[in-house]
PDB file of C-alpha atoms and ligand atoms in Angstrom:
ATOM      1  CA  MET A 173    -219.668 -51.000  71.878  1.00 93.00           C
ATOM      2  CA  SER A 174    -223.312 -51.251  72.800  1.00 97.00           C
ATOM      3  CA  GLU A 175    -225.519 -52.253  75.669  1.00 98.00           C
ATOM      4  CA  LEU A 176    -228.498 -54.539  75.138  1.00 98.00           C
ATOM      5  CA  ARG A 177    -231.129 -54.258  77.814  1.00 98.00           C
ATOM      6  CA  PHE A 178    -234.311 -56.241  78.394  1.00 98.00           C
ATOM      7  CA  ASP A 179    -236.541 -54.201  80.598  1.00 98.00           C
ATOM      8  CA  ASP A 180    -239.357 -56.209  82.206  1.00 98.00           C
ATOM      9  CA  VAL A 181    -240.038 -58.032  78.939  1.00 98.00           C
ATOM     10  CA  THR A 182    -243.084 -60.280  78.660  1.00 98.00           C
ATOM     11  CA  VAL A 183    -243.785 -62.263  75.508  1.00 97.00           C
ATOM     12  CA  ARG A 184    -247.044 -64.094  74.898  1.00 97.00           C
ATOM     13  CA  TYR A 185    -248.078 -66.376  72.082  1.00 96.00           C
ATOM     14  CA  GLY A 186    -251.638 -67.024  71.043  1.00 93.00           C
ATOM     15  CA  ALA A 187    -254.805 -65.467  72.320  1.00 87.00           C
ATOM     16  CA  GLY A 188    -257.635 -66.123  74.736  1.00 86.00           C
ATOM     17  CA  ARG A 189    -257.492 -69.333  76.723  1.00 87.00           C
ATOM     18  CA  ARG A 190    -254.663 -70.696  74.615  1.00 90.00           C
ATOM     19  CA  THR A 191    -252.213 -67.968  75.575  1.00 93.00           C
ATOM     20  CA  THR A 192    -248.677 -69.069  76.411  1.00 95.00           C
ATOM     21  CA  THR A 193    -246.514 -66.685  78.402  1.00 97.00           C
ATOM     22  CA  ALA A 194    -243.117 -67.733  77.070  1.00 98.00           C
ATOM     23  CA  VAL A 195    -241.139 -64.923  78.706  1.00 98.00           C
ATOM     24  CA  ASP A 196    -242.453 -63.418  81.903  1.00 98.00           C
ATOM     25  CA  GLY A 197    -241.117 -60.079  83.095  1.00 98.00           C
ATOM     26  CA  VAL A 198    -237.471 -60.615  82.220  1.00 98.00           C
ATOM     27  CA  SER A 199    -234.956 -57.864  82.949  1.00 98.00           C
ATOM     28  CA  LEU A 200    -231.434 -58.558  81.739  1.00 98.00           C
ATOM     29  CA  VAL A 201    -228.470 -56.448  80.668  1.00 98.00           C
ATOM     30  CA  VAL A 202    -225.702 -57.359  78.265  1.00 98.00           C
ATOM     31  CA  PRO A 203    -223.061 -54.732  79.082  1.00 98.00           C
ATOM     32  CA  PRO A 204    -220.967 -53.245  76.256  1.00 98.00           C
ATOM     33  CA  GLY A 205    -218.337 -55.688  74.992  1.00 97.00           C
ATOM     34  CA  GLU A 206    -219.337 -58.515  77.320  1.00 98.00           C
ATOM     35  CA  ILE A 207    -220.568 -62.038  76.756  1.00 98.00           C
ATOM     36  CA  VAL A 208    -223.584 -62.840  78.911  1.00 98.00           C
ATOM     37  CA  GLY A 209    -224.782 -66.425  78.989  1.00 98.00           C
ATOM     38  CA  LEU A 210    -228.423 -67.428  79.110  1.00 98.00           C
ATOM     39  CA  VAL A 211    -229.130 -70.986  80.157  1.00 97.00           C
ATOM     40  CA  GLY A 212    -232.271 -72.994  80.737  1.00 96.00           C
ATOM     41  CA  GLU A 213    -233.862 -76.218  79.660  1.00 93.00           C
ATOM     42  CA  SER A 214    -235.770 -76.657  76.412  1.00 94.00           C
ATOM     43  CA  GLY A 215    -238.972 -74.594  76.422  1.00 96.00           C
ATOM     44  CA  SER A 216    -237.780 -72.161  79.105  1.00 97.00           C
ATOM     45  CA  GLY A 217    -238.100 -69.212  76.702  1.00 98.00           C
ATOM     46  CA  LYS A 218    -234.515 -68.688  75.530  1.00 98.00           C
ATOM     47  CA  SER A 219    -235.236 -68.466  71.802  1.00 97.00           C
ATOM     48  CA  THR A 220    -238.250 -66.290  72.470  1.00 98.00           C
ATOM     49  CA  LEU A 221    -236.017 -63.830  74.309  1.00 98.00           C
ATOM     50  CA  ALA A 222    -233.527 -64.011  71.422  1.00 97.00           C
ATOM     51  CA  ARG A 223    -236.264 -63.147  68.945  1.00 96.00           C
ATOM     52  CA  ALA A 224    -237.464 -60.328  71.163  1.00 96.00           C
ATOM     53  CA  ALA A 225    -233.964 -58.834  70.928  1.00 96.00           C
ATOM     54  CA  VAL A 226    -234.387 -58.399  67.187  1.00 94.00           C
ATOM     55  CA  GLY A 227    -238.017 -57.358  67.270  1.00 91.00           C
ATOM     56  CA  LEU A 228    -239.316 -60.742  66.069  1.00 92.00           C
ATOM     57  CA  ALA A 229    -241.362 -61.794  69.097  1.00 94.00           C
ATOM     58  CA  PRO A 230    -244.825 -60.647  70.173  1.00 94.00           C
ATOM     59  CA  VAL A 231    -243.677 -58.491  73.086  1.00 95.00           C
ATOM     60  CA  HIS A 232    -246.668 -57.991  75.342  1.00 95.00           C
ATOM     61  CA  GLY A 233    -245.036 -55.832  77.972  1.00 96.00           C
ATOM     62  CA  GLY A 234    -241.752 -54.088  78.679  1.00 97.00           C
ATOM     63  CA  GLN A 235    -239.179 -53.248  76.078  1.00 96.00           C
ATOM     64  CA  VAL A 236    -235.838 -54.183  74.593  1.00 97.00           C
ATOM     65  CA  LEU A 237    -233.348 -51.317  74.417  1.00 97.00           C
ATOM     66  CA  LEU A 238    -230.133 -50.924  72.474  1.00 96.00           C
ATOM     67  CA  ASP A 239    -228.117 -48.144  74.073  1.00 96.00           C
ATOM     68  CA  GLY A 240    -231.353 -46.857  75.536  1.00 95.00           C
ATOM     69  CA  GLU A 241    -233.288 -46.869  72.240  1.00 93.00           C
ATOM     70  CA  PRO A 242    -236.085 -49.392  71.636  1.00 93.00           C
ATOM     71  CA  VAL A 243    -234.949 -52.039  69.125  1.00 89.00           C
ATOM     72  CA  GLY A 244    -236.963 -51.970  65.963  1.00 69.00           C
ATOM     73  CA  GLY A 245    -238.165 -48.554  67.074  1.00 58.00           C
ATOM     74  CA  ARG A 246    -239.265 -46.011  64.530  1.00 50.00           C
ATOM     75  CA  ARG A 247    -236.411 -43.694  65.326  1.00 51.00           C
ATOM     76  CA  ARG A 248    -233.835 -46.199  64.142  1.00 54.00           C
ATOM     77  CA  THR A 249    -232.330 -45.188  60.827  1.00 61.00           C
ATOM     78  CA  ALA A 250    -232.669 -47.451  57.808  1.00 68.00           C
ATOM     79  CA  GLY A 251    -229.990 -50.034  57.119  1.00 75.00           C
ATOM     80  CA  PRO A 252    -228.970 -53.332  58.624  1.00 82.00           C
ATOM     81  CA  SER A 253    -229.889 -53.984  62.229  1.00 89.00           C
ATOM     82  CA  PRO A 254    -227.155 -53.393  64.819  1.00 94.00           C
ATOM     83  CA  VAL A 255    -228.456 -56.472  66.638  1.00 96.00           C
ATOM     84  CA  GLN A 256    -227.898 -59.697  64.723  1.00 96.00           C
ATOM     85  CA  LEU A 257    -229.178 -63.161  65.538  1.00 95.00           C
ATOM     86  CA  VAL A 258    -227.310 -66.398  64.760  1.00 95.00           C
ATOM     87  CA  PHE A 259    -229.271 -69.635  65.039  1.00 91.00           C
ATOM     88  CA  GLN A 260    -228.544 -73.208  65.946  1.00 89.00           C
ATOM     89  CA  ASP A 261    -228.932 -74.640  62.498  1.00 82.00           C
ATOM     90  CA  PRO A 262    -226.814 -72.911  59.845  1.00 75.00           C
ATOM     91  CA  ALA A 263    -228.548 -74.969  57.165  1.00 75.00           C
ATOM     92  CA  SER A 264    -231.718 -72.965  57.750  1.00 76.00           C
ATOM     93  CA  SER A 265    -229.995 -69.600  57.279  1.00 77.00           C
ATOM     94  CA  LEU A 266    -228.015 -70.598  54.179  1.00 90.00           C
ATOM     95  CA  ASP A 267    -229.496 -71.124  50.742  1.00 93.00           C
ATOM     96  CA  PRO A 268    -228.125 -74.469  49.477  1.00 94.00           C
ATOM     97  CA  ARG A 269    -228.136 -73.154  45.900  1.00 96.00           C
ATOM     98  CA  MET A 270    -225.931 -70.162  46.699  1.00 96.00           C
ATOM     99  CA  THR A 271    -222.182 -70.292  47.094  1.00 97.00           C
ATOM    100  CA  VAL A 272    -220.662 -69.265  50.368  1.00 95.00           C
ATOM    101  CA  GLY A 273    -219.420 -66.067  48.760  1.00 96.00           C
ATOM    102  CA  GLU A 274    -222.857 -65.236  47.360  1.00 95.00           C
ATOM    103  CA  SER A 275    -224.512 -65.890  50.715  1.00 95.00           C
ATOM    104  CA  VAL A 276    -222.136 -63.579  52.530  1.00 96.00           C
ATOM    105  CA  ALA A 277    -222.260 -60.952  49.758  1.00 94.00           C
ATOM    106  CA  GLU A 278    -226.049 -60.910  49.977  1.00 93.00           C
ATOM    107  CA  ALA A 279    -225.772 -59.843  53.624  1.00 93.00           C
ATOM    108  CA  VAL A 280    -223.327 -57.015  52.918  1.00 93.00           C
ATOM    109  CA  PRO A 281    -225.170 -53.672  52.953  1.00 89.00           C
ATOM    110  CA  ARG A 282    -225.160 -52.014  49.550  1.00 82.00           C
ATOM    111  CA  GLU A 283    -223.178 -48.835  49.152  1.00 74.00           C
ATOM    112  CA  ARG A 284    -224.887 -45.997  47.404  1.00 71.00           C
ATOM    113  CA  GLY A 285    -223.361 -43.849  44.719  1.00 67.00           C
ATOM    114  CA  ARG A 286    -220.773 -46.372  43.591  1.00 69.00           C
ATOM    115  CA  THR A 287    -220.379 -47.488  40.007  1.00 75.00           C
ATOM    116  CA  SER A 288    -221.253 -51.138  39.668  1.00 84.00           C
ATOM    117  CA  ALA A 289    -217.680 -52.286  38.936  1.00 87.00           C
ATOM    118  CA  ALA A 290    -216.365 -50.465  41.982  1.00 85.00           C
ATOM    119  CA  ALA A 291    -219.289 -51.703  44.070  1.00 84.00           C
ATOM    120  CA  ARG A 292    -218.612 -55.282  42.966  1.00 85.00           C
ATOM    121  CA  ALA A 293    -214.933 -54.989  43.807  1.00 88.00           C
ATOM    122  CA  SER A 294    -215.652 -53.567  47.220  1.00 89.00           C
ATOM    123  CA  ALA A 295    -218.301 -56.235  47.928  1.00 89.00           C
ATOM    124  CA  ARG A 296    -215.769 -58.897  46.937  1.00 92.00           C
ATOM    125  CA  ALA A 297    -213.178 -57.399  49.272  1.00 95.00           C
ATOM    126  CA  GLU A 298    -215.748 -57.266  52.061  1.00 96.00           C
ATOM    127  CA  VAL A 299    -216.666 -60.936  51.563  1.00 97.00           C
ATOM    128  CA  GLU A 300    -212.976 -61.786  51.749  1.00 97.00           C
ATOM    129  CA  ARG A 301    -212.600 -59.756  54.936  1.00 97.00           C
ATOM    130  CA  LEU A 302    -215.610 -61.459  56.533  1.00 98.00           C
ATOM    131  CA  LEU A 303    -214.544 -64.989  55.608  1.00 98.00           C
ATOM    132  CA  THR A 304    -211.064 -64.283  56.970  1.00 97.00           C
ATOM    133  CA  LEU A 305    -212.598 -62.905  60.151  1.00 96.00           C
ATOM    134  CA  VAL A 306    -214.320 -66.241  60.808  1.00 97.00           C
ATOM    135  CA  HIS A 307    -211.213 -68.180  59.749  1.00 96.00           C
ATOM    136  CA  LEU A 308    -212.543 -69.550  56.512  1.00 97.00           C
ATOM    137  CA  ASP A 309    -210.220 -69.578  53.538  1.00 96.00           C
ATOM    138  CA  PRO A 310    -211.545 -66.911  51.125  1.00 96.00           C
ATOM    139  CA  ASP A 311    -210.674 -69.353  48.349  1.00 94.00           C
ATOM    140  CA  ARG A 312    -213.658 -71.407  49.546  1.00 94.00           C
ATOM    141  CA  ALA A 313    -216.050 -68.626  48.521  1.00 95.00           C
ATOM    142  CA  GLY A 314    -217.080 -70.688  45.511  1.00 96.00           C
ATOM    143  CA  ALA A 315    -218.112 -73.670  47.619  1.00 97.00           C
ATOM    144  CA  TYR A 316    -221.745 -74.582  48.309  1.00 96.00           C
ATOM    145  CA  PRO A 317    -223.035 -75.159  51.863  1.00 94.00           C
ATOM    146  CA  GLY A 318    -223.372 -78.882  51.101  1.00 93.00           C
ATOM    147  CA  GLN A 319    -219.634 -79.071  50.484  1.00 94.00           C
ATOM    148  CA  LEU A 320    -218.799 -77.670  53.905  1.00 93.00           C
ATOM    149  CA  SER A 321    -218.702 -79.231  57.351  1.00 91.00           C
ATOM    150  CA  GLY A 322    -221.258 -78.196  59.955  1.00 91.00           C
ATOM    151  CA  GLY A 323    -218.664 -76.048  61.686  1.00 93.00           C
ATOM    152  CA  GLN A 324    -217.732 -74.299  58.448  1.00 94.00           C
ATOM    153  CA  ARG A 325    -221.405 -73.652  57.681  1.00 94.00           C
ATOM    154  CA  GLN A 326    -221.834 -72.104  61.115  1.00 94.00           C
ATOM    155  CA  ARG A 327    -218.818 -69.863  60.390  1.00 96.00           C
ATOM    156  CA  VAL A 328    -220.526 -68.741  57.178  1.00 96.00           C
ATOM    157  CA  ALA A 329    -223.689 -67.953  59.147  1.00 95.00           C
ATOM    158  CA  ILE A 330    -221.597 -65.915  61.584  1.00 97.00           C
ATOM    159  CA  ALA A 331    -219.891 -64.097  58.692  1.00 97.00           C
ATOM    160  CA  ARG A 332    -223.330 -63.225  57.326  1.00 96.00           C
ATOM    161  CA  ALA A 333    -224.353 -61.784  60.673  1.00 96.00           C
ATOM    162  CA  LEU A 334    -221.111 -59.791  60.882  1.00 97.00           C
ATOM    163  CA  ALA A 335    -221.706 -58.357  57.412  1.00 96.00           C
ATOM    164  CA  ALA A 336    -224.201 -56.006  59.004  1.00 94.00           C
ATOM    165  CA  ARG A 337    -221.403 -54.714  61.274  1.00 95.00           C
ATOM    166  CA  PRO A 338    -223.533 -55.305  64.364  1.00 96.00           C
ATOM    167  CA  SER A 339    -222.617 -54.088  67.807  1.00 96.00           C
ATOM    168  CA  VAL A 340    -224.614 -56.878  69.455  1.00 98.00           C
ATOM    169  CA  VAL A 341    -224.887 -60.525  68.474  1.00 98.00           C
ATOM    170  CA  VAL A 342    -227.441 -62.895  69.928  1.00 98.00           C
ATOM    171  CA  ALA A 343    -226.126 -66.435  69.525  1.00 98.00           C
ATOM    172  CA  ASP A 344    -228.923 -68.958  70.016  1.00 97.00           C
ATOM    173  CA  GLU A 345    -227.547 -72.471  70.552  1.00 96.00           C
ATOM    174  CA  ILE A 346    -224.969 -71.937  67.820  1.00 96.00           C
ATOM    175  CA  THR A 347    -222.847 -74.916  68.811  1.00 94.00           C
ATOM    176  CA  SER A 348    -225.672 -77.281  69.692  1.00 92.00           C
ATOM    177  CA  ALA A 349    -225.939 -78.877  66.265  1.00 90.00           C
ATOM    178  CA  LEU A 350    -222.173 -79.262  65.879  1.00 91.00           C
ATOM    179  CA  ASP A 351    -219.951 -82.245  66.518  1.00 88.00           C
ATOM    180  CA  VAL A 352    -218.317 -81.931  69.886  1.00 87.00           C
ATOM    181  CA  SER A 353    -214.934 -82.075  68.160  1.00 87.00           C
ATOM    182  CA  ILE A 354    -215.579 -78.721  66.489  1.00 90.00           C
ATOM    183  CA  GLN A 355    -217.634 -76.967  69.162  1.00 93.00           C
ATOM    184  CA  GLY A 356    -214.470 -75.727  70.845  1.00 94.00           C
ATOM    185  CA  ALA A 357    -213.198 -74.044  67.720  1.00 94.00           C
ATOM    186  CA  VAL A 358    -216.468 -72.164  67.247  1.00 95.00           C
ATOM    187  CA  LEU A 359    -216.456 -71.135  70.911  1.00 96.00           C
ATOM    188  CA  ASN A 360    -212.927 -69.817  70.502  1.00 96.00           C
ATOM    189  CA  LEU A 361    -214.164 -67.813  67.534  1.00 96.00           C
ATOM    190  CA  VAL A 362    -216.960 -66.332  69.666  1.00 97.00           C
ATOM    191  CA  ARG A 363    -214.444 -65.217  72.287  1.00 97.00           C
ATOM    192  CA  GLU A 364    -212.150 -63.796  69.652  1.00 97.00           C
ATOM    193  CA  LEU A 365    -214.949 -61.788  68.022  1.00 96.00           C
ATOM    194  CA  GLN A 366    -215.955 -60.349  71.377  1.00 96.00           C
ATOM    195  CA  ARG A 367    -212.362 -59.390  72.111  1.00 97.00           C
ATOM    196  CA  ASP A 368    -211.347 -58.094  68.687  1.00 96.00           C
ATOM    197  CA  LEU A 369    -214.577 -56.429  67.559  1.00 96.00           C
ATOM    198  CA  GLY A 370    -215.818 -55.312  70.965  1.00 96.00           C
ATOM    199  CA  LEU A 371    -219.072 -57.179  70.343  1.00 97.00           C
ATOM    200  CA  SER A 372    -221.640 -57.508  73.080  1.00 98.00           C
ATOM    201  CA  ILE A 373    -222.956 -61.053  72.937  1.00 98.00           C
ATOM    202  CA  LEU A 374    -225.975 -62.751  74.434  1.00 98.00           C
ATOM    203  CA  PHE A 375    -224.853 -66.354  74.307  1.00 98.00           C
ATOM    204  CA  ILE A 376    -227.753 -68.758  74.676  1.00 98.00           C
ATOM    205  CA  SER A 377    -227.356 -72.444  75.332  1.00 96.00           C
ATOM    206  CA  HIS A 378    -228.938 -75.288  77.203  1.00 92.00           C
ATOM    207  CA  ASP A 379    -225.365 -76.511  77.649  1.00 92.00           C
ATOM    208  CA  LEU A 380    -223.770 -75.161  80.814  1.00 92.00           C
ATOM    209  CA  ALA A 381    -220.299 -76.249  79.732  1.00 91.00           C
ATOM    210  CA  VAL A 382    -220.221 -74.068  76.642  1.00 94.00           C
ATOM    211  CA  VAL A 383    -221.720 -71.123  78.514  1.00 96.00           C
ATOM    212  CA  ARG A 384    -219.146 -71.507  81.243  1.00 94.00           C
ATOM    213  CA  TYR A 385    -216.416 -71.383  78.610  1.00 94.00           C
ATOM    214  CA  VAL A 386    -217.452 -68.118  76.953  1.00 97.00           C
ATOM    215  CA  ALA A 387    -219.565 -66.064  79.342  1.00 98.00           C
ATOM    216  CA  THR A 388    -218.422 -63.844  82.195  1.00 96.00           C
ATOM    217  CA  ARG A 389    -221.942 -63.513  83.549  1.00 98.00           C
ATOM    218  CA  VAL A 390    -224.872 -65.873  83.295  1.00 98.00           C
ATOM    219  CA  ALA A 391    -228.621 -65.789  83.807  1.00 98.00           C
ATOM    220  CA  VAL A 392    -230.723 -68.877  84.393  1.00 97.00           C
ATOM    221  CA  LEU A 393    -234.128 -68.959  82.745  1.00 98.00           C
ATOM    222  CA  HIS A 394    -236.854 -71.237  84.099  1.00 97.00           C
ATOM    223  CA  ARG A 395    -240.399 -71.173  82.701  1.00 97.00           C
ATOM    224  CA  GLY A 396    -239.865 -67.732  81.238  1.00 98.00           C
ATOM    225  CA  ARG A 397    -238.426 -66.196  84.375  1.00 98.00           C
ATOM    226  CA  ILE A 398    -234.864 -65.536  85.453  1.00 98.00           C
ATOM    227  CA  VAL A 399    -234.377 -67.486  88.657  1.00 97.00           C
ATOM    228  CA  GLU A 400    -230.684 -66.810  89.204  1.00 97.00           C
ATOM    229  CA  ARG A 401    -227.960 -64.619  87.765  1.00 97.00           C
ATOM    230  CA  GLY A 402    -224.433 -63.460  88.465  1.00 97.00           C
ATOM    231  CA  GLU A 403    -220.795 -64.128  87.673  1.00 97.00           C
ATOM    232  CA  THR A 404    -220.537 -67.390  85.735  1.00 96.00           C
ATOM    233  CA  ALA A 405    -218.048 -68.884  88.169  1.00 95.00           C
ATOM    234  CA  GLN A 406    -220.295 -68.065  91.093  1.00 95.00           C
ATOM    235  CA  VAL A 407    -223.605 -69.210  89.602  1.00 96.00           C
ATOM    236  CA  LEU A 408    -222.254 -72.444  88.168  1.00 93.00           C
ATOM    237  CA  GLY A 409    -219.767 -73.062  90.964  1.00 92.00           C
ATOM    238  CA  ASP A 410    -222.110 -72.336  93.854  1.00 93.00           C
ATOM    239  CA  PRO A 411    -225.690 -72.255  92.583  1.00 93.00           C
ATOM    240  CA  ARG A 412    -228.330 -70.841  94.899  1.00 93.00           C
ATOM    241  CA  HIS A 413    -231.428 -72.062  93.119  1.00 93.00           C
ATOM    242  CA  ASP A 414    -232.620 -75.669  92.991  1.00 94.00           C
ATOM    243  CA  TYR A 415    -233.323 -75.356  89.292  1.00 93.00           C
ATOM    244  CA  THR A 416    -229.737 -74.306  88.568  1.00 93.00           C
ATOM    245  CA  ARG A 417    -228.536 -77.240  90.668  1.00 93.00           C
ATOM    246  CA  SER A 418    -230.701 -79.610  88.665  1.00 91.00           C
ATOM    247  CA  LEU A 419    -229.288 -78.199  85.409  1.00 90.00           C
ATOM    248  CA  LEU A 420    -225.773 -78.709  86.741  1.00 89.00           C
ATOM    249  CA  ALA A 421    -226.568 -82.225  87.871  1.00 86.00           C
ATOM    250  CA  ALA A 422    -227.501 -83.075  84.292  1.00 80.00           C
ATOM    251  CA  VAL A 423    -224.014 -82.160  83.069  1.00 72.00           C
ATOM    252  CA  PRO A 424    -221.542 -85.053  82.813  1.00 62.00           C
ATOM    253  CA  SER A 425    -218.738 -84.926  85.352  1.00 48.00           C
ATOM    254  CA  PRO A 426    -215.676 -83.898  83.250  1.00 48.00           C
ATOM    255  CA  LEU A 427    -217.369 -80.551  82.747  1.00 46.00           C
ATOM    256  CA  THR A 428    -217.999 -79.719  86.348  1.00 44.00           C
ATOM    257  CA  GLY A 429    -214.340 -79.067  87.078  1.00 45.00           C
ATOM    258  CA  PRO A 430    -212.981 -75.636  87.958  1.00 43.00           C
ATOM    259  CA  LEU A 431    -213.635 -72.770  85.609  1.00 44.00           C
ATOM    260  CA  THR A 432    -210.507 -72.029  83.645  1.00 45.00           C
ATOM    261  CA  GLY A 433    -209.663 -69.001  81.634  1.00 46.00           C
ATOM    262  CA  GLY A 434    -207.746 -71.179  79.200  1.00 53.00           C
ATOM    263  CA  THR A 435    -208.462 -72.029  75.641  1.00 59.00           C
ATOM    264  CA  ILE A 436    -210.025 -75.202  74.362  1.00 60.00           C
ATOM    265  CA  ASP A 437    -207.559 -77.063  72.220  1.00 57.00           C
ATOM    266  CA  SER A 438    -209.936 -77.794  69.388  1.00 51.00           C
ATOM    267  CA  THR A 439    -207.589 -80.378  67.888  1.00 48.00           C
ATOM    268  CA  ARG A 440    -208.154 -82.729  70.803  1.00 44.00           C
ATOM    269  CA  THR A 441    -211.510 -81.784  72.259  1.00 42.00           C
ATOM    270  CA  THR A 442    -213.100 -84.886  73.673  1.00 43.00           C
ATOM    271  CA  ARG A 443    -215.856 -83.238  75.668  1.00 43.00           C
ATOM    272  CA  ARG A 444    -219.348 -84.549  75.297  1.00 42.00           C
ATOM    273  CA  PRO A 445    -221.587 -81.847  76.660  1.00 42.00           C
ATOM    274  CA  THR A 446    -225.135 -82.745  75.818  1.00 40.00           C
TER     275      THR A 446
HETATM  276  P1  ADP B 612    -236.331 -72.465  74.389  1.00 73.28           P
HETATM  277  O1  ADP B 612    -235.612 -71.760  73.292  1.00 73.28           O
HETATM  278  O2  ADP B 612    -235.777 -72.200  75.748  1.00 73.28           O
HETATM  279  O3  ADP B 612    -236.418 -73.946  74.134  1.00 73.28           O
HETATM  280  P2  ADP B 612    -238.730 -71.196  73.362  1.00 73.28           P
HETATM  281  O4  ADP B 612    -238.548 -69.747  73.479  1.00 73.28           O
HETATM  282  O5  ADP B 612    -238.519 -71.819  72.030  1.00 73.28           O
HETATM  283  O6  ADP B 612    -237.827 -71.932  74.465  1.00 73.28           O
HETATM  284  O7  ADP B 612    -240.180 -71.580  73.847  1.00 73.28           O
HETATM  285  C1  ADP B 612    -240.739 -71.095  75.068  1.00 73.28           C
HETATM  286  C2  ADP B 612    -242.212 -71.456  75.133  1.00 73.28           C
HETATM  287  O8  ADP B 612    -242.928 -70.735  74.151  1.00 73.28           O
HETATM  288  C3  ADP B 612    -242.497 -72.926  74.889  1.00 73.28           C
HETATM  289  O9  ADP B 612    -243.563 -73.308  75.707  1.00 73.28           O
HETATM  290  C4  ADP B 612    -242.916 -72.947  73.441  1.00 73.28           C
HETATM  291  O10 ADP B 612    -243.788 -74.013  73.193  1.00 73.28           O
HETATM  292  C5  ADP B 612    -243.611 -71.613  73.277  1.00 73.28           C
HETATM  293  N1  ADP B 612    -243.489 -71.067  71.904  1.00 73.28           N
HETATM  294  C6  ADP B 612    -242.333 -70.745  71.280  1.00 73.28           C
HETATM  295  N2  ADP B 612    -242.581 -70.249  70.062  1.00 73.28           N
HETATM  296  C7  ADP B 612    -243.921 -70.241  69.909  1.00 73.28           C
HETATM  297  C8  ADP B 612    -244.813 -69.839  68.868  1.00 73.28           C
HETATM  298  N3  ADP B 612    -244.347 -69.319  67.720  1.00 73.28           N
HETATM  299  N4  ADP B 612    -246.129 -69.984  69.077  1.00 73.28           N
HETATM  300  C9  ADP B 612    -246.606 -70.494  70.234  1.00 73.28           C
HETATM  301  N5  ADP B 612    -245.839 -70.901  71.259  1.00 73.28           N
HETATM  302  C10 ADP B 612    -244.510 -70.780  71.102  1.00 73.28           C
HETATM  303 MG1   MG B 613    -234.451 -72.468  71.665  1.00 73.28          MG
END
């Protein structure tokens, strides 16, 4: 299990007078094996922080640390990154011309010193393991993304991320493009992966209802700054900051009920959290 730590991180885009400070001095910890939620309206800097976690944002100040080591730092050994990012739109991370199996296989790190037949067999077994892990039938490995539902495509994207055997996953709006009827099932998968694999997860969403369902702690981002943070039940149940209150006010009423530790029954989810 790993700890992801943002230490006074500032990210700026552009130069000169057209500089945008998208993330402004953010310090945030995702403790080992925990799911931390990050909420905020569109443009508040959530995706920028997500990209900073994998070394893909122009970090202007501060640093992002994985177990105390800078991410993307020179001292990191070669191989797949221990921090993996999953995006909102699985279509953008999947090649439509590749089968599900090929897409997942491509993300599996190559083993050295194996004969090609043995390497192929072990890659096939790994693809099967990964598809099973995300509850996709390994028999669907021959299917193309276009033949899958949005929820199944997102499971493939998650399987690809898990191929790297990460210790931290940054999930950026991963249920936002999905039908409400299948959001619950993907959220249950997120909780299961945290529990079974000991993953530390930064779970980003503009949707307070989904964050409330998966995260034990939450931080509220407003114009690149964290304005409130704490236990999810406390922050969403008794917000201190006006901005958090305004976010909560935008959520339809069935979702503002008490926080439950239960499980969404994905066969009859009727929530409409947009
Ligand atoms: P969120 O994910 O919360 O919607 P983003 O991190 O995407 O927020 O964006 C935060 C701010 O940074 C916005 O003002 C956005 O316009 C700006 N921004 C994001 N990406 C870029 C980029 N590549 N170049 C310039 N500005 C950007
Ligand atoms: Mg975003």
